[in-house]
């Protein structure tokens, strides 16, 4: 129940499952030094693709941590990286995730229970740089650190069911652009 992934080597570790929810993405290891794994897709509004643990939900909604280092490769997309229970339609049920995208001004924490969601902004502007996030849920609140500094604490729409790791790319609303993200580290564990 404690894993870490450096997203290195020739192929993605077999613990991950790739998913195209809408549209088709390319999933590949980045051939540059220390640039991890890429998900590239899009071409229509709301096209989305992810990697996850194929519904192996090992992490407690009321006591777990997720640490990720990733970046958006371009400005016109939305990325959500962290943990969730499942996906129904476009809803990521029971989630705590770092969220960036062209529809937002600041890097944000996305939380969702089974029926509603909340995006809580930090004071860190969005960009396309490598960023380290640490998210923790403890049953009382969900907190997010950005590059080692606590930036968000929320009690809104906290997850209520076990979660699995997820890395999601999404074409922005009302655009025919693409999404392109890279991830080079992820760690999740129960507390």
PDB file of C-alpha atoms in Angstrom:
ATOM      1  CA  UNK A   1       0.000   0.000   0.000  1.00  0.00           C
ATOM      2  CA  UNK A   2       2.998   2.257  -0.471  1.00  0.00           C
ATOM      3  CA  UNK A   3       4.255   2.701  -3.992  1.00  0.00           C
ATOM      4  CA  UNK A   4       6.499   5.048  -5.894  1.00  0.00           C
ATOM      5  CA  UNK A   5       7.134   5.384  -9.590  1.00  0.00           C
ATOM      6  CA  UNK A   6       9.959   7.242 -11.334  1.00  0.00           C
ATOM      7  CA  UNK A   7       8.499   6.801 -14.850  1.00  0.00           C
ATOM      8  CA  UNK A   8      11.814   5.763 -16.342  1.00  0.00           C
ATOM      9  CA  UNK A   9      12.930   3.006 -18.694  1.00  0.00           C
ATOM     10  CA  UNK A  10      11.642   1.914 -22.058  1.00  0.00           C
ATOM     11  CA  UNK A  11       8.022   1.146 -21.139  1.00  0.00           C
ATOM     12  CA  UNK A  12       5.378   2.045 -18.596  1.00  0.00           C
ATOM     13  CA  UNK A  13       5.291  -0.267 -15.557  1.00  0.00           C
ATOM     14  CA  UNK A  14       2.621  -2.969 -15.925  1.00  0.00           C
ATOM     15  CA  UNK A  15       0.797  -1.822 -12.764  1.00  0.00           C
ATOM     16  CA  UNK A  16      -0.646   1.039 -14.869  1.00  0.00           C
ATOM     17  CA  UNK A  17      -3.607   0.789 -17.238  1.00  0.00           C
ATOM     18  CA  UNK A  18      -4.098   3.296 -20.063  1.00  0.00           C
ATOM     19  CA  UNK A  19      -7.595   4.645 -20.755  1.00  0.00           C
ATOM     20  CA  UNK A  20      -9.024   6.722 -23.589  1.00  0.00           C
ATOM     21  CA  UNK A  21     -12.325   8.084 -22.272  1.00  0.00           C
ATOM     22  CA  UNK A  22     -13.038  10.217 -25.312  1.00  0.00           C
ATOM     23  CA  UNK A  23     -10.778  10.472 -28.342  1.00  0.00           C
ATOM     24  CA  UNK A  24      -7.447   8.683 -28.665  1.00  0.00           C
ATOM     25  CA  UNK A  25      -4.181   9.586 -26.939  1.00  0.00           C
ATOM     26  CA  UNK A  26      -0.564   8.582 -27.357  1.00  0.00           C
ATOM     27  CA  UNK A  27       1.049   7.106 -24.230  1.00  0.00           C
ATOM     28  CA  UNK A  28       4.855   7.019 -24.326  1.00  0.00           C
ATOM     29  CA  UNK A  29       8.051   7.270 -22.336  1.00  0.00           C
ATOM     30  CA  UNK A  30       9.767  10.591 -23.049  1.00  0.00           C
ATOM     31  CA  UNK A  31      13.095  10.118 -24.810  1.00  0.00           C
ATOM     32  CA  UNK A  32      14.609  13.226 -23.178  1.00  0.00           C
ATOM     33  CA  UNK A  33      16.717  13.131 -20.011  1.00  0.00           C
ATOM     34  CA  UNK A  34      14.614  13.013 -16.809  1.00  0.00           C
ATOM     35  CA  UNK A  35      11.323  13.827 -18.543  1.00  0.00           C
ATOM     36  CA  UNK A  36       9.275  10.789 -17.546  1.00  0.00           C
ATOM     37  CA  UNK A  37       6.091   9.619 -19.235  1.00  0.00           C
ATOM     38  CA  UNK A  38       3.893  11.564 -21.688  1.00  0.00           C
ATOM     39  CA  UNK A  39       0.182  11.512 -22.430  1.00  0.00           C
ATOM     40  CA  UNK A  40      -0.693  13.424 -25.603  1.00  0.00           C
ATOM     41  CA  UNK A  41      -4.162  13.631 -27.103  1.00  0.00           C
ATOM     42  CA  UNK A  42      -7.105  15.806 -27.958  1.00  0.00           C
ATOM     43  CA  UNK A  43      -8.420  17.219 -31.175  1.00  0.00           C
ATOM     44  CA  UNK A  44     -11.929  17.961 -29.896  1.00  0.00           C
ATOM     45  CA  UNK A  45     -13.575  19.526 -26.861  1.00  0.00           C
ATOM     46  CA  UNK A  46     -13.404  17.305 -23.755  1.00  0.00           C
ATOM     47  CA  UNK A  47     -11.237  14.561 -25.249  1.00  0.00           C
ATOM     48  CA  UNK A  48      -9.560  12.881 -22.288  1.00  0.00           C
ATOM     49  CA  UNK A  49      -7.186  10.041 -21.486  1.00  0.00           C
ATOM     50  CA  UNK A  50      -5.464   8.724 -18.363  1.00  0.00           C
ATOM     51  CA  UNK A  51      -3.325   6.127 -16.679  1.00  0.00           C
ATOM     52  CA  UNK A  52      -4.592   4.545 -13.457  1.00  0.00           C
ATOM     53  CA  UNK A  53      -4.458   1.332 -11.382  1.00  0.00           C
ATOM     54  CA  UNK A  54      -7.391  -0.348 -13.174  1.00  0.00           C
ATOM     55  CA  UNK A  55      -9.724   0.071 -10.179  1.00  0.00           C
ATOM     56  CA  UNK A  56      -7.287  -1.330  -7.591  1.00  0.00           C
ATOM     57  CA  UNK A  57      -8.238   1.113  -4.856  1.00  0.00           C
ATOM     58  CA  UNK A  58      -5.690   0.738  -2.053  1.00  0.00           C
ATOM     59  CA  UNK A  59      -5.664   4.231  -0.568  1.00  0.00           C
ATOM     60  CA  UNK A  60      -7.929   5.437   2.239  1.00  0.00           C
ATOM     61  CA  UNK A  61     -10.218   8.412   1.684  1.00  0.00           C
ATOM     62  CA  UNK A  62      -9.602   9.460   5.297  1.00  0.00           C
ATOM     63  CA  UNK A  63      -5.865   8.838   5.650  1.00  0.00           C
ATOM     64  CA  UNK A  64      -3.561   8.876   2.626  1.00  0.00           C
ATOM     65  CA  UNK A  65      -0.925  10.927   0.828  1.00  0.00           C
ATOM     66  CA  UNK A  66      -0.118  11.405  -2.867  1.00  0.00           C
ATOM     67  CA  UNK A  67       3.070  13.114  -4.077  1.00  0.00           C
ATOM     68  CA  UNK A  68       3.571  13.905  -7.790  1.00  0.00           C
ATOM     69  CA  UNK A  69       5.972  15.818  -9.999  1.00  0.00           C
ATOM     70  CA  UNK A  70       4.543  16.697 -13.402  1.00  0.00           C
ATOM     71  CA  UNK A  71       4.087  19.480 -15.924  1.00  0.00           C
ATOM     72  CA  UNK A  72       1.759  20.561 -18.681  1.00  0.00           C
ATOM     73  CA  UNK A  73       3.725  20.598 -21.924  1.00  0.00           C
ATOM     74  CA  UNK A  74       1.543  23.326 -23.425  1.00  0.00           C
ATOM     75  CA  UNK A  75      -0.801  25.995 -22.159  1.00  0.00           C
ATOM     76  CA  UNK A  76      -4.172  25.026 -23.668  1.00  0.00           C
ATOM     77  CA  UNK A  77      -5.131  21.934 -21.726  1.00  0.00           C
ATOM     78  CA  UNK A  78      -6.335  20.694 -18.355  1.00  0.00           C
ATOM     79  CA  UNK A  79      -4.476  18.142 -16.231  1.00  0.00           C
ATOM     80  CA  UNK A  80      -5.674  16.396 -13.085  1.00  0.00           C
ATOM     81  CA  UNK A  81      -3.126  14.282 -11.236  1.00  0.00           C
ATOM     82  CA  UNK A  82      -3.528  12.527  -7.884  1.00  0.00           C
ATOM     83  CA  UNK A  83      -6.009   9.921  -6.676  1.00  0.00           C
ATOM     84  CA  UNK A  84      -9.630   9.064  -7.430  1.00  0.00           C
ATOM     85  CA  UNK A  85     -12.066   6.203  -6.923  1.00  0.00           C
ATOM     86  CA  UNK A  86     -13.558   5.887 -10.406  1.00  0.00           C
ATOM     87  CA  UNK A  87     -14.890   7.771 -13.393  1.00  0.00           C
ATOM     88  CA  UNK A  88     -18.573   8.063 -14.323  1.00  0.00           C
ATOM     89  CA  UNK A  89     -19.074   9.999 -17.539  1.00  0.00           C
ATOM     90  CA  UNK A  90     -16.840  13.041 -17.047  1.00  0.00           C
ATOM     91  CA  UNK A  91     -17.033  12.927 -13.216  1.00  0.00           C
ATOM     92  CA  UNK A  92     -13.979  11.710 -11.295  1.00  0.00           C
ATOM     93  CA  UNK A  93     -15.687  10.294  -8.221  1.00  0.00           C
ATOM     94  CA  UNK A  94     -14.111  10.528  -4.753  1.00  0.00           C
ATOM     95  CA  UNK A  95     -11.008  12.479  -5.725  1.00  0.00           C
ATOM     96  CA  UNK A  96      -8.119  14.566  -4.437  1.00  0.00           C
ATOM     97  CA  UNK A  97      -6.080  15.876  -7.330  1.00  0.00           C
ATOM     98  CA  UNK A  98      -3.776  18.678  -8.388  1.00  0.00           C
ATOM     99  CA  UNK A  99      -5.483  20.590 -11.188  1.00  0.00           C
ATOM    100  CA  UNK A 100      -4.013  22.929 -13.770  1.00  0.00           C
ATOM    101  CA  UNK A 101      -5.491  24.267 -16.952  1.00  0.00           C
ATOM    102  CA  UNK A 102      -6.060  27.198 -19.228  1.00  0.00           C
ATOM    103  CA  UNK A 103      -9.491  27.754 -17.658  1.00  0.00           C
ATOM    104  CA  UNK A 104      -7.804  28.524 -14.310  1.00  0.00           C
ATOM    105  CA  UNK A 105      -5.563  31.337 -13.123  1.00  0.00           C
ATOM    106  CA  UNK A 106      -3.879  29.390 -10.305  1.00  0.00           C
ATOM    107  CA  UNK A 107      -2.711  25.867  -9.588  1.00  0.00           C
ATOM    108  CA  UNK A 108      -5.592  24.263  -7.691  1.00  0.00           C
ATOM    109  CA  UNK A 109      -6.738  21.365  -5.539  1.00  0.00           C
ATOM    110  CA  UNK A 110      -9.684  19.412  -6.970  1.00  0.00           C
ATOM    111  CA  UNK A 111     -11.787  17.428  -4.493  1.00  0.00           C
ATOM    112  CA  UNK A 112     -14.909  15.398  -5.128  1.00  0.00           C
ATOM    113  CA  UNK A 113     -17.192  13.102  -3.198  1.00  0.00           C
ATOM    114  CA  UNK A 114     -19.729  10.823  -4.892  1.00  0.00           C
ATOM    115  CA  UNK A 115     -21.970  13.670  -6.069  1.00  0.00           C
ATOM    116  CA  UNK A 116     -20.249  17.077  -6.108  1.00  0.00           C
ATOM    117  CA  UNK A 117     -16.835  18.640  -6.626  1.00  0.00           C
ATOM    118  CA  UNK A 118     -14.856  21.720  -5.613  1.00  0.00           C
ATOM    119  CA  UNK A 119     -11.810  23.391  -7.135  1.00  0.00           C
ATOM    120  CA  UNK A 120      -9.877  25.388  -4.522  1.00  0.00           C
ATOM    121  CA  UNK A 121      -7.248  27.729  -5.959  1.00  0.00           C
ATOM    122  CA  UNK A 122      -3.819  28.340  -4.492  1.00  0.00           C
ATOM    123  CA  UNK A 123      -1.950  31.614  -4.972  1.00  0.00           C
ATOM    124  CA  UNK A 124       0.548  30.007  -7.400  1.00  0.00           C
ATOM    125  CA  UNK A 125      -0.078  30.988 -11.044  1.00  0.00           C
ATOM    126  CA  UNK A 126      -0.461  28.217 -13.637  1.00  0.00           C
ATOM    127  CA  UNK A 127       2.513  27.588 -15.908  1.00  0.00           C
ATOM    128  CA  UNK A 128       4.132  24.814 -17.926  1.00  0.00           C
ATOM    129  CA  UNK A 129       7.025  24.162 -15.514  1.00  0.00           C
ATOM    130  CA  UNK A 130       7.794  21.012 -13.527  1.00  0.00           C
ATOM    131  CA  UNK A 131       5.875  21.281 -10.227  1.00  0.00           C
ATOM    132  CA  UNK A 132       5.877  19.067  -7.157  1.00  0.00           C
ATOM    133  CA  UNK A 133       2.556  18.542  -5.381  1.00  0.00           C
ATOM    134  CA  UNK A 134       1.825  16.763  -2.118  1.00  0.00           C
ATOM    135  CA  UNK A 135      -1.831  16.088  -1.283  1.00  0.00           C
ATOM    136  CA  UNK A 136      -3.048  14.610   1.988  1.00  0.00           C
ATOM    137  CA  UNK A 137      -6.487  13.612   3.215  1.00  0.00           C
ATOM    138  CA  UNK A 138      -6.927  12.872   6.928  1.00  0.00           C
ATOM    139  CA  UNK A 139     -10.697  12.624   7.424  1.00  0.00           C
ATOM    140  CA  UNK A 140     -10.890  16.225   8.655  1.00  0.00           C
ATOM    141  CA  UNK A 141      -9.569  18.107   5.621  1.00  0.00           C
ATOM    142  CA  UNK A 142      -7.595  17.787   2.404  1.00  0.00           C
ATOM    143  CA  UNK A 143      -4.359  19.756   2.113  1.00  0.00           C
ATOM    144  CA  UNK A 144      -2.044  20.493  -0.804  1.00  0.00           C
ATOM    145  CA  UNK A 145       1.579  21.596  -0.780  1.00  0.00           C
ATOM    146  CA  UNK A 146       3.158  23.087  -3.918  1.00  0.00           C
ATOM    147  CA  UNK A 147       6.938  22.801  -4.154  1.00  0.00           C
ATOM    148  CA  UNK A 148       7.078  22.115  -0.401  1.00  0.00           C
ATOM    149  CA  UNK A 149       4.849  25.001   0.766  1.00  0.00           C
ATOM    150  CA  UNK A 150       1.328  24.421   2.151  1.00  0.00           C
ATOM    151  CA  UNK A 151      -0.980  26.329  -0.216  1.00  0.00           C
ATOM    152  CA  UNK A 152      -4.506  24.881   0.097  1.00  0.00           C
ATOM    153  CA  UNK A 153      -6.621  23.412   2.901  1.00  0.00           C
ATOM    154  CA  UNK A 154     -10.246  22.486   2.253  1.00  0.00           C
ATOM    155  CA  UNK A 155     -13.108  20.590   3.876  1.00  0.00           C
ATOM    156  CA  UNK A 156     -15.331  20.850   0.779  1.00  0.00           C
ATOM    157  CA  UNK A 157     -16.547  17.730  -1.061  1.00  0.00           C
ATOM    158  CA  UNK A 158     -13.942  15.459   0.525  1.00  0.00           C
ATOM    159  CA  UNK A 159     -13.593  11.913  -0.879  1.00  0.00           C
ATOM    160  CA  UNK A 160     -15.672   9.234   0.878  1.00  0.00           C
ATOM    161  CA  UNK A 161     -14.391   6.002  -0.729  1.00  0.00           C
ATOM    162  CA  UNK A 162     -11.040   4.289  -1.343  1.00  0.00           C
ATOM    163  CA  UNK A 163      -8.934   5.729  -4.152  1.00  0.00           C
ATOM    164  CA  UNK A 164      -6.379   4.746  -6.806  1.00  0.00           C
ATOM    165  CA  UNK A 165      -3.613   6.809  -8.480  1.00  0.00           C
ATOM    166  CA  UNK A 166      -4.513   8.625 -11.707  1.00  0.00           C
ATOM    167  CA  UNK A 167      -2.851  10.917 -14.257  1.00  0.00           C
ATOM    168  CA  UNK A 168      -5.418  12.579 -16.562  1.00  0.00           C
ATOM    169  CA  UNK A 169      -5.103  14.838 -19.587  1.00  0.00           C
ATOM    170  CA  UNK A 170      -8.160  16.698 -20.883  1.00  0.00           C
ATOM    171  CA  UNK A 171      -8.750  18.974 -23.864  1.00  0.00           C
ATOM    172  CA  UNK A 172     -10.090  22.285 -22.612  1.00  0.00           C
ATOM    173  CA  UNK A 173     -13.779  23.088 -22.917  1.00  0.00           C
ATOM    174  CA  UNK A 174     -14.914  24.528 -26.266  1.00  0.00           C
ATOM    175  CA  UNK A 175     -11.581  24.002 -28.019  1.00  0.00           C
ATOM    176  CA  UNK A 176     -10.246  21.708 -30.667  1.00  0.00           C
ATOM    177  CA  UNK A 177      -6.710  21.880 -29.258  1.00  0.00           C
ATOM    178  CA  UNK A 178      -4.642  19.096 -27.759  1.00  0.00           C
ATOM    179  CA  UNK A 179      -3.386  18.119 -24.326  1.00  0.00           C
ATOM    180  CA  UNK A 180       0.175  17.130 -23.558  1.00  0.00           C
ATOM    181  CA  UNK A 181       1.522  16.372 -20.090  1.00  0.00           C
ATOM    182  CA  UNK A 182       4.568  14.689 -18.610  1.00  0.00           C
ATOM    183  CA  UNK A 183       4.974  13.019 -15.227  1.00  0.00           C
ATOM    184  CA  UNK A 184       8.295  11.946 -13.735  1.00  0.00           C
ATOM    185  CA  UNK A 185       7.457  10.928 -10.148  1.00  0.00           C
ATOM    186  CA  UNK A 186       4.475   9.666  -8.163  1.00  0.00           C
ATOM    187  CA  UNK A 187       4.234   8.243  -4.649  1.00  0.00           C
ATOM    188  CA  UNK A 188       1.110   7.209  -2.729  1.00  0.00           C
ATOM    189  CA  UNK A 189       0.700   5.713   0.722  1.00  0.00           C
ATOM    190  CA  UNK A 190      -1.766   5.301   3.566  1.00  0.00           C
ATOM    191  CA  UNK A 191      -1.143   7.167   6.809  1.00  0.00           C
TER     192      UNK A 191
END
